[in-house]
C-alpha positions as a Markdown table, in Angstrom:
| # | Residue | x | y | z |
|---|---|---|---|---|
| 1 | Met | 0.6 | 17.4 | 4.6 |
| 2 | Thr | 1.1 | 19.3 | 8.1 |
| 3 | His | 3.0 | 18.0 | 10.9 |
| 4 | Pro | 0.6 | 16.7 | 13.5 |
| 5 | Ser | 0.4 | 18.6 | 16.7 |
| 6 | Ala | 1.2 | 17.0 | 20.1 |
| 7 | Ala | -2.4 | 16.5 | 20.6 |
| 8 | Ala | -2.8 | 14.6 | 17.5 |
| 9 | Arg | -2.5 | 10.8 | 17.5 |
| 10 | Ser | 0.2 | 9.2 | 15.4 |
| 11 | Ala | -1.1 | 6.7 | 12.9 |
| 12 | Glu | 0.5 | 3.3 | 12.1 |
| 13 | Val | 0.1 | 2.8 | 8.2 |
| 14 | Leu | 0.9 | -0.6 | 6.6 |
| 15 | Ile | 2.2 | 0.0 | 3.2 |
| 16 | Val | 2.0 | -3.0 | 1.0 |
| 17 | Cys | 4.1 | -2.9 | -2.2 |
| 18 | Gly | 2.6 | -5.3 | -4.7 |
| 19 | Ser | 5.6 | -5.5 | -6.9 |
| 20 | Val | 8.4 | -7.9 | -7.4 |
| 21 | Arg | 10.7 | -5.8 | -9.6 |
| 22 | Pro | 13.9 | -5.1 | -7.6 |
| 23 | Asp | 13.9 | -1.4 | -8.2 |
| 24 | Gly | 10.7 | -0.8 | -10.0 |
| 25 | His | 8.4 | 2.3 | -10.1 |
| 26 | Thr | 6.1 | 1.1 | -7.6 |
| 27 | Arg | 8.7 | 0.5 | -5.1 |
| 28 | Ala | 9.8 | 3.7 | -5.8 |
| 29 | Leu | 6.5 | 4.9 | -5.1 |
| 30 | Thr | 5.9 | 3.1 | -1.6 |
| 31 | Arg | 9.5 | 4.4 | -0.5 |
| 32 | Tyr | 8.3 | 7.8 | -1.1 |
| 33 | Ala | 4.9 | 7.4 | 0.6 |
| 34 | Ala | 6.7 | 5.7 | 3.6 |
| 35 | Ala | 9.3 | 8.7 | 4.0 |
| 36 | Arg | 6.6 | 11.2 | 4.0 |
| 37 | Leu | 4.4 | 9.7 | 6.5 |
| 38 | His | 7.6 | 9.3 | 8.6 |
| 39 | Asp | 8.5 | 12.9 | 8.3 |
| 40 | Glu | 4.9 | 13.8 | 9.5 |
| 41 | Gly | 5.5 | 11.7 | 12.5 |
| 42 | His | 3.5 | 8.7 | 11.4 |
| 43 | Arg | 4.6 | 4.9 | 11.7 |
| 44 | Ala | 5.0 | 3.7 | 8.4 |
| 45 | Met | 5.6 | -0.2 | 7.9 |
| 46 | Leu | 6.5 | -1.0 | 4.6 |
| 47 | Trp | 5.7 | -4.7 | 3.5 |
| 48 | Asn | 7.6 | -5.3 | 0.0 |
| 49 | Leu | 6.3 | -8.5 | -1.5 |
| 50 | Ala | 9.5 | -8.9 | -3.3 |
| 51 | Glu | 11.7 | -9.0 | -0.1 |
| 52 | Arg | 9.0 | -10.4 | 2.1 |
| 53 | Pro | 6.9 | -13.0 | 0.0 |
| 54 | Leu | 3.9 | -14.7 | 1.3 |
| 55 | Pro | 3.1 | -18.2 | 0.2 |
| 56 | Ile | -0.1 | -19.0 | -1.7 |
| 57 | Ala | -3.2 | -18.3 | 0.4 |
| 58 | Asp | -4.6 | -21.3 | 1.9 |
| 59 | Pro | -8.4 | -21.2 | 2.5 |
| 60 | Ala | -8.1 | -23.3 | 5.4 |
| 61 | Tyr | -7.2 | -20.3 | 7.5 |
| 62 | His | -9.7 | -17.6 | 5.9 |
| 63 | Arg | -11.6 | -17.5 | 9.2 |
| 64 | Asp | -8.4 | -17.3 | 11.4 |
| 65 | Pro | -5.4 | -16.2 | 9.4 |
| 66 | Ala | -3.2 | -15.7 | 12.4 |
| 67 | Ala | -3.4 | -19.7 | 12.7 |
| 68 | Asn | -1.5 | -20.0 | 9.6 |
| 69 | Pro | 1.4 | -22.2 | 10.2 |
| 70 | Asp | 3.6 | -20.0 | 8.0 |
| 71 | Pro | 5.5 | -17.4 | 9.9 |
| 72 | Ala | 5.5 | -14.9 | 7.4 |
| 73 | Val | 1.8 | -14.8 | 6.9 |
| 74 | Arg | 1.3 | -14.7 | 10.9 |
| 75 | Gln | 3.8 | -11.7 | 10.8 |
| 76 | Phe | 1.6 | -9.9 | 7.9 |
| 77 | Val | -1.6 | -10.6 | 9.7 |
| 78 | Ala | 0.0 | -9.0 | 12.8 |
| 79 | Ala | 1.0 | -6.1 | 10.9 |
| 80 | Ala | -2.2 | -5.7 | 9.5 |
| 81 | Arg | -4.0 | -6.1 | 12.8 |
| 82 | Arg | -1.8 | -3.1 | 14.2 |
| 83 | Ala | -2.5 | -1.0 | 11.2 |
| 84 | Asp | -4.6 | 2.0 | 11.5 |
| 85 | Ala | -4.8 | 2.5 | 8.0 |
| 86 | Phe | -3.4 | 1.0 | 4.9 |
| 87 | Leu | -1.7 | 2.0 | 1.4 |
| 88 | Leu | -1.9 | -0.6 | -1.2 |
| 89 | Ala | 0.4 | 0.1 | -4.1 |
| 90 | Ser | 0.7 | -2.0 | -7.5 |
| 91 | Pro | 1.7 | -1.8 | -11.0 |
| 92 | Val | -1.0 | -2.3 | -13.5 |
| 93 | Tyr | -0.8 | -6.1 | -14.9 |
| 94 | His | -3.6 | -6.6 | -17.7 |
| 95 | Asn | -5.6 | -4.0 | -16.6 |
| 96 | Ser | -5.6 | -4.9 | -13.0 |
| 97 | Tyr | -3.6 | -5.0 | -9.8 |
| 98 | Ser | -0.6 | -7.7 | -9.6 |
| 99 | Gly | -1.4 | -11.4 | -8.5 |
| 100 | Val | 1.1 | -11.0 | -5.4 |
| 101 | Leu | -0.9 | -8.1 | -3.9 |
| 102 | Lys | -4.0 | -10.2 | -4.5 |
| 103 | Asn | -2.6 | -13.3 | -2.8 |
| 104 | Ala | -1.2 | -10.9 | 0.0 |
| 105 | Leu | -5.0 | -9.7 | 0.4 |
| 106 | Asp | -6.2 | -13.3 | 0.4 |
| 107 | Cys | -3.8 | -14.1 | 3.3 |
| 108 | Val | -5.9 | -11.7 | 5.8 |
| 109 | Ser | -9.7 | -11.7 | 6.6 |
| 110 | Met | -11.9 | -9.1 | 7.0 |
| 111 | Ala | -11.3 | -8.4 | 10.6 |
| 112 | Glu | -7.9 | -6.9 | 9.6 |
| 113 | Phe | -9.3 | -4.3 | 7.4 |
| 114 | Ala | -12.8 | -3.7 | 8.9 |
| 115 | Asp | -13.6 | 0.1 | 9.4 |
| 116 | Lys | -9.8 | 1.0 | 8.7 |
| 117 | Ser | -9.0 | 3.6 | 6.0 |
| 118 | Val | -7.1 | 2.5 | 2.5 |
| 119 | Gly | -5.3 | 4.7 | 0.2 |
| 120 | Leu | -4.7 | 3.3 | -3.3 |
| 121 | Leu | -1.4 | 3.8 | -5.5 |
| 122 | Ala | -0.6 | 2.4 | -9.1 |
| 123 | His | 2.0 | 2.8 | -11.6 |
| 124 | Gly | 1.4 | 1.8 | -15.4 |
| 125 | Pro | 2.9 | 2.9 | -18.6 |
| 126 | Arg | -0.1 | 5.4 | -19.1 |
| 127 | Leu | -2.8 | 6.9 | -16.7 |
| 128 | Thr | -4.9 | 3.9 | -17.8 |
| 129 | Ala | -3.2 | 2.1 | -14.7 |
| 130 | Val | -6.2 | 3.7 | -13.0 |
| 131 | Gln | -8.1 | 0.4 | -13.6 |
| 132 | Ala | -5.8 | -1.3 | -10.8 |
| 133 | Cys | -7.1 | 1.3 | -8.4 |
| 134 | Asp | -10.8 | 0.5 | -9.6 |
| 135 | His | -10.3 | -3.2 | -9.0 |
| 136 | Leu | -8.6 | -2.6 | -5.7 |
| 137 | Arg | -11.4 | -0.5 | -4.7 |
| 138 | Ile | -13.8 | -3.5 | -5.1 |
| 139 | Val | -11.5 | -5.8 | -3.2 |
| 140 | Val | -11.1 | -3.6 | 0.0 |
| 141 | Arg | -14.8 | -3.1 | -0.1 |
| 142 | Gly | -15.0 | -6.8 | 0.3 |
| 143 | Leu | -12.6 | -6.7 | 3.4 |
| 144 | Tyr | -14.9 | -3.9 | 5.0 |
| 145 | Gly | -12.3 | -1.2 | 4.7 |
| 146 | Thr | -12.9 | 2.0 | 3.3 |
| 147 | Cys | -11.0 | 3.5 | 0.5 |
| 148 | Val | -10.5 | 7.4 | 0.8 |
| 149 | Pro | -11.4 | 9.0 | -2.3 |
| 150 | Glu | -8.0 | 10.4 | -3.0 |
| 151 | Gln | -5.7 | 7.9 | -5.3 |
| 152 | Ala | -2.5 | 8.3 | -7.0 |
| 153 | Val | -1.5 | 6.6 | -10.4 |
| 154 | Thr | 2.0 | 7.4 | -11.8 |
| 155 | Thr | 3.6 | 6.8 | -15.1 |
| 156 | Pro | 7.3 | 6.7 | -16.0 |
| 157 | Glu | 7.7 | 10.3 | -16.7 |
| 158 | Asp | 7.0 | 11.0 | -12.9 |
| 159 | Tyr | 10.4 | 9.2 | -12.0 |
| 160 | Asp | 14.0 | 9.8 | -12.3 |
| 161 | Arg | 17.2 | 8.1 | -11.0 |
| 162 | Asp | 19.2 | 9.6 | -8.0 |
| 163 | Asp | 23.2 | 9.9 | -7.9 |
| 164 | His | 23.1 | 6.1 | -7.0 |
| 165 | Gly | 20.9 | 5.0 | -10.0 |
| 166 | Glu | 18.0 | 4.4 | -7.7 |
| 167 | Cys | 14.7 | 4.9 | -9.3 |
| 168 | Arg | 12.8 | 7.6 | -7.2 |
| 169 | Leu | 9.7 | 9.6 | -7.5 |
| 170 | Ser | 10.5 | 13.2 | -8.6 |
| 171 | Ala | 7.5 | 14.9 | -10.3 |
| 172 | Pro | 6.5 | 17.9 | -8.1 |
| 173 | Ala | 2.7 | 17.3 | -8.9 |
| 174 | Met | 2.7 | 13.5 | -8.4 |
| 175 | Arg | 4.7 | 14.0 | -5.0 |
| 176 | Ala | 2.1 | 16.5 | -3.9 |
| 177 | Arg | -0.7 | 14.0 | -4.8 |
| 178 | Val | 1.0 | 11.2 | -2.9 |
| 179 | Asp | 1.3 | 13.8 | 0.2 |
| 180 | Asp | -2.4 | 14.5 | -0.3 |
| 181 | Leu | -3.4 | 10.9 | -0.2 |
| 182 | Ala | -1.2 | 9.9 | 2.9 |
| 183 | Ala | -2.7 | 12.9 | 4.7 |
| 184 | Ala | -6.6 | 11.7 | 3.4 |
| 185 | Val | -5.7 | 8.1 | 4.9 |
| 186 | Val | -4.3 | 9.4 | 8.3 |
| 187 | Lys | -7.2 | 11.9 | 8.7 |
| 188 | Ala | -9.7 | 9.1 | 7.9 |
| 189 | Ala | -7.8 | 6.7 | 10.5 |
| 190 | Arg | -8.2 | 9.3 | 13.2 |
| 191 | Arg | -12.0 | 9.5 | 12.7 |
């Protein structure tokens, strides 16, 4: 990614981490993406569903999710409305994406995603984790969002541990892929 010029508009990107593992690969992936967006002058809002869980989606609020009485849902909806773009990240669970991410998406309406760019990230034991992205692409289309063609799918070999034992995305090729994905999402958001 290149640093945006003074004339370029900064984008606000909501990154949703669909993993509840305390120090998992998906969390490391979203931390890396958030840091890269920040380094490029954008606002990255990282919503980690392990730290900021949402209650089970209530269909009574599908038309107006901001009216939900739960403050966490209202905060999530407000963040989604403010966002110019999204990055959705999930571990692969049974050849698809996580239930906590699906529930988060069920807590919003089409109004929050309509005509906004979306990037997809997944992690799994093998590259078959791409299935999580395939399924998310269908859901994003149902929310009237626009998935960029780029996506990033990681495997355990793409990570190591830092000096404090924290999981981090370390493979240069995968870091470059996430950089390209973030750039594509921001570019699409500026159109």
